[in-house]
Structure formats: C-alpha cells, structure tokens
Coordinates of C-alpha atoms in Angstrom, one line a residue:
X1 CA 25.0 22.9 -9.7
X2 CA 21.8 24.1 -11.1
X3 CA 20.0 21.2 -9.1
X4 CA 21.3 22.5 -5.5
X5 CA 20.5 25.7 -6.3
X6 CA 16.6 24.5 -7.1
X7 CA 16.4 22.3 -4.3
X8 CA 13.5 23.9 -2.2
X9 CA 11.8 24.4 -4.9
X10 CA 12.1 20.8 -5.8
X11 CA 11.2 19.5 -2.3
X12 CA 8.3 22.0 -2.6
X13 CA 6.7 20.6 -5.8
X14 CA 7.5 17.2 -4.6
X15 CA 6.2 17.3 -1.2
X16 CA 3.1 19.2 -3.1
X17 CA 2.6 16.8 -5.6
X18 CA 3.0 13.7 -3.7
X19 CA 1.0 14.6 -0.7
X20 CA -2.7 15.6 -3.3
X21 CA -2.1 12.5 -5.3
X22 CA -1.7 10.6 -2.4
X23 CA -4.7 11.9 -0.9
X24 CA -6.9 11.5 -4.2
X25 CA -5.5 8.1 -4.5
X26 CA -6.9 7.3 -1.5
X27 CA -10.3 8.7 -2.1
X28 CA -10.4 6.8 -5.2
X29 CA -9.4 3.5 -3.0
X30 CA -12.2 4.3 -0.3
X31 CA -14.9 5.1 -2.7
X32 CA -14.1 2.0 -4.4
X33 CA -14.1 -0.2 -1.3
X34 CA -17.4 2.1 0.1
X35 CA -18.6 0.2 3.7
X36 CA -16.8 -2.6 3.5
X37 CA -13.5 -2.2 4.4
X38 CA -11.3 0.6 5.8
X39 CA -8.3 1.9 3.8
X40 CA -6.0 0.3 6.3
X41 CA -8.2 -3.0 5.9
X42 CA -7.6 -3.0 2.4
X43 CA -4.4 -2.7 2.3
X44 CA -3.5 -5.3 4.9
X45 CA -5.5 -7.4 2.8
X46 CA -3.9 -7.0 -0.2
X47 CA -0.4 -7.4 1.8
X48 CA -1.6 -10.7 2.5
X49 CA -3.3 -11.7 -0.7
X50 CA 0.5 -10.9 -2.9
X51 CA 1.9 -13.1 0.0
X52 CA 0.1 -15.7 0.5
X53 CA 0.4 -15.4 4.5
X54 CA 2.4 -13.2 6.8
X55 CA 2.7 -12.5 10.5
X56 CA 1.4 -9.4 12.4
X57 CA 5.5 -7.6 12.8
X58 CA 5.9 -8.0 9.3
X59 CA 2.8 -5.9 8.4
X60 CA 3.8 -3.7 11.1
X61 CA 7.6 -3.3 9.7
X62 CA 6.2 -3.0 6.4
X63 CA 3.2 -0.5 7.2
X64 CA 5.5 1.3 9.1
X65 CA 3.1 1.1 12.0
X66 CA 3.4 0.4 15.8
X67 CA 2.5 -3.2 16.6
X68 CA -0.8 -2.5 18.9
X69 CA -2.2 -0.5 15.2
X70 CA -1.5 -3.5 13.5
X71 CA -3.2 -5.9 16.0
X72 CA -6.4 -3.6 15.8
X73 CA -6.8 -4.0 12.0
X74 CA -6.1 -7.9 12.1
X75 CA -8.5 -8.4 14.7
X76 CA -11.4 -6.4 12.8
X77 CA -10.4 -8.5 9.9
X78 CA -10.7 -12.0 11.5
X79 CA -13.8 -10.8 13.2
X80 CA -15.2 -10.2 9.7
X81 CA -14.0 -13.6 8.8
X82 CA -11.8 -12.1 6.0
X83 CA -8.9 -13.3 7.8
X84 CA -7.7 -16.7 9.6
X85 CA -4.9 -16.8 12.0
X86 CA -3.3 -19.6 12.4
X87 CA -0.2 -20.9 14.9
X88 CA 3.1 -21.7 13.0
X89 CA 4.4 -25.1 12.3
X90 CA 7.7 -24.4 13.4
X91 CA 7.2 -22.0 15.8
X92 CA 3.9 -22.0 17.6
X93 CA 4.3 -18.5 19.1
X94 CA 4.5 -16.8 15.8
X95 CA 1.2 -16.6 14.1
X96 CA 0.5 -16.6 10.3
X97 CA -2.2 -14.8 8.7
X98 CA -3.9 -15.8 5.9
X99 CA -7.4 -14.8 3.8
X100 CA -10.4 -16.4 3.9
X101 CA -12.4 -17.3 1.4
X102 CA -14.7 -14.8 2.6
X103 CA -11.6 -12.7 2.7
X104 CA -10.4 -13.3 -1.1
X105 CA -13.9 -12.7 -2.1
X106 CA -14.4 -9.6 -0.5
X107 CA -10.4 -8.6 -1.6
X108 CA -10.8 -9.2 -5.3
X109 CA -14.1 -7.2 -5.5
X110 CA -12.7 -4.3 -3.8
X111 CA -9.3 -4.3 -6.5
X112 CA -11.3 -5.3 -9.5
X113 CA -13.3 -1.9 -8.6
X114 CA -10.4 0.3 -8.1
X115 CA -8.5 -1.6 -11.0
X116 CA -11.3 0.0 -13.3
X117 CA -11.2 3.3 -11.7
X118 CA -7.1 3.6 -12.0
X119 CA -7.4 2.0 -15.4
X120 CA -9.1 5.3 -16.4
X121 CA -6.4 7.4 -15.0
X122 CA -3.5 5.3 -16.3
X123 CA -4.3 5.5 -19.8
X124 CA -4.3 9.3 -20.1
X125 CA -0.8 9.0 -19.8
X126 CA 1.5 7.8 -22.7
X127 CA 3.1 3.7 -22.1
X128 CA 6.5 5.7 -22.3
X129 CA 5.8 8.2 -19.5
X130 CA 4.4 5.6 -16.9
X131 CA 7.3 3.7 -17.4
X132 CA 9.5 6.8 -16.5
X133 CA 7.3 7.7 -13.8
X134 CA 7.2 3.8 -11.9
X135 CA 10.9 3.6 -12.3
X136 CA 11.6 6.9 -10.5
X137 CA 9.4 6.0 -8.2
X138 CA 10.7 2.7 -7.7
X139 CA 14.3 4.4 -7.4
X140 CA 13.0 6.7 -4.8
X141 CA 11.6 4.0 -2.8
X142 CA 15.2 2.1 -2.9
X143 CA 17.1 5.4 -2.1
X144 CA 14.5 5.6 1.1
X145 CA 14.5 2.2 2.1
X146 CA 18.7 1.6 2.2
X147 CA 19.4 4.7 3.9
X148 CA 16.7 7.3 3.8
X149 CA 18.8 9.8 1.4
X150 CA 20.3 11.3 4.7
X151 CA 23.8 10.9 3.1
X152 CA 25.8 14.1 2.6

C-alpha cells in the first residue's frame, strides 16, 4: 500500500522530472540542428528516414498532431527539397513521403551532431542503469499506448 499512499508525490517527481528533461532534450536537439531545421522538422525527418516512407495520417497518428500541423511541416520540408511526395501505386489518393537526397544529407548531419552531444550524457550513467531506465520507459510507453493507464 505504501505506493498508493505516495502517489502524488510520485506523479509530482514524475511530471517534474519528465517535463525539464524533456525540455533540455530538446534544447540539446535544436542547438544541434541550429537554422536548419525546426524541432518538428527534425523529427518528421527522422520518422521518415527509420521508415523508409510514410503518408501524412500516419505522422499525424504518430505525432499526435491534427492533420493541417502535419501538412505544414511536410510542405516546408518538400519546399526545402528534403522531402519528395510521391502518389501511391495502389492507391493514387494516398501519398507517400520519402527523403531526398538533399533530405538524408541534411538528416544524418543533424543526428550525427546530436548523437555526439547525447553520447556525452549517456555515458555518465552506468550500462546497467540505462538499461533499467529504457525498459521502464519502454513499459510506460506500452501501458499509455494500449489504454492510457486509465484502468481502475
């Protein structure tokens, strides 16, 4: 019972500590990608760099975003030529999105950069400990995802 009894105070150091490292995450991200892409960019582009190609609703469903945000940050990215769009095969209403070389160039730069700057961080922490932490974290993310931990 001890944990229901030091649940605000969980929820307190948890909505504490995720919301600073979240935000100095994301400084580290934006300093590392300076002018050339926006937060949002980069991570739209790394979206479509893991997956080779996707469609605007499913960075939208995955962003958690409305669809008229999502069209915004494609349409920067194609008029920067990082991105192509092209109709489907199968489908010619649906269209796929893919990087450019331009794209990939500009992608891998930007992650190599905050790679190094993470790196840093990363390795202050023992193997054993990271581990602990990414499997929590993954945990968390399932518990969210397949219900949102709104069971009682």
């Amino acid at each position: 019972m001890e944990c229901c009894d030091r649940i605000h105070e969980y929820i307190e150091r948890f909505e504490a500590a995720i919301f600073t490292v979240n935000r100095r995450l994301n400084n580290i991200i934006r300093d590392s990608i300076q002018e050339e892409l926006t937060l949002d960019q980069f991570l739209t582009l790394r979206y479509i760099h893991k997956h080779g190609s996707c469609t605007a609703s499913e960075l939208s469903e995955t962003f958690c975003v409305n669809r008229s945000a999502t069209t915004a940050i494609t349409t920067r990215l194609a008029d920067k030529q990082y991105i192509t769009r092209t109709p489907d095969e199968r489908d010619r209403r649906m269209i796929s999105l893919r990087l450019s070389e331009k794209g990939k160039q500009v992608y891998e730069t930007a992650a190599s950069r905050i790679h190094e700057r993470l790196e840093g961080i990363i390795r202050q922490l023992p193997q054993t400990e990271i581990e602990q932490f990414l499997d929590t974290s993954e945990r968390l993310l399932r518990i969210i995802t397949q219900g949102g931990g709104n069971e009682r």
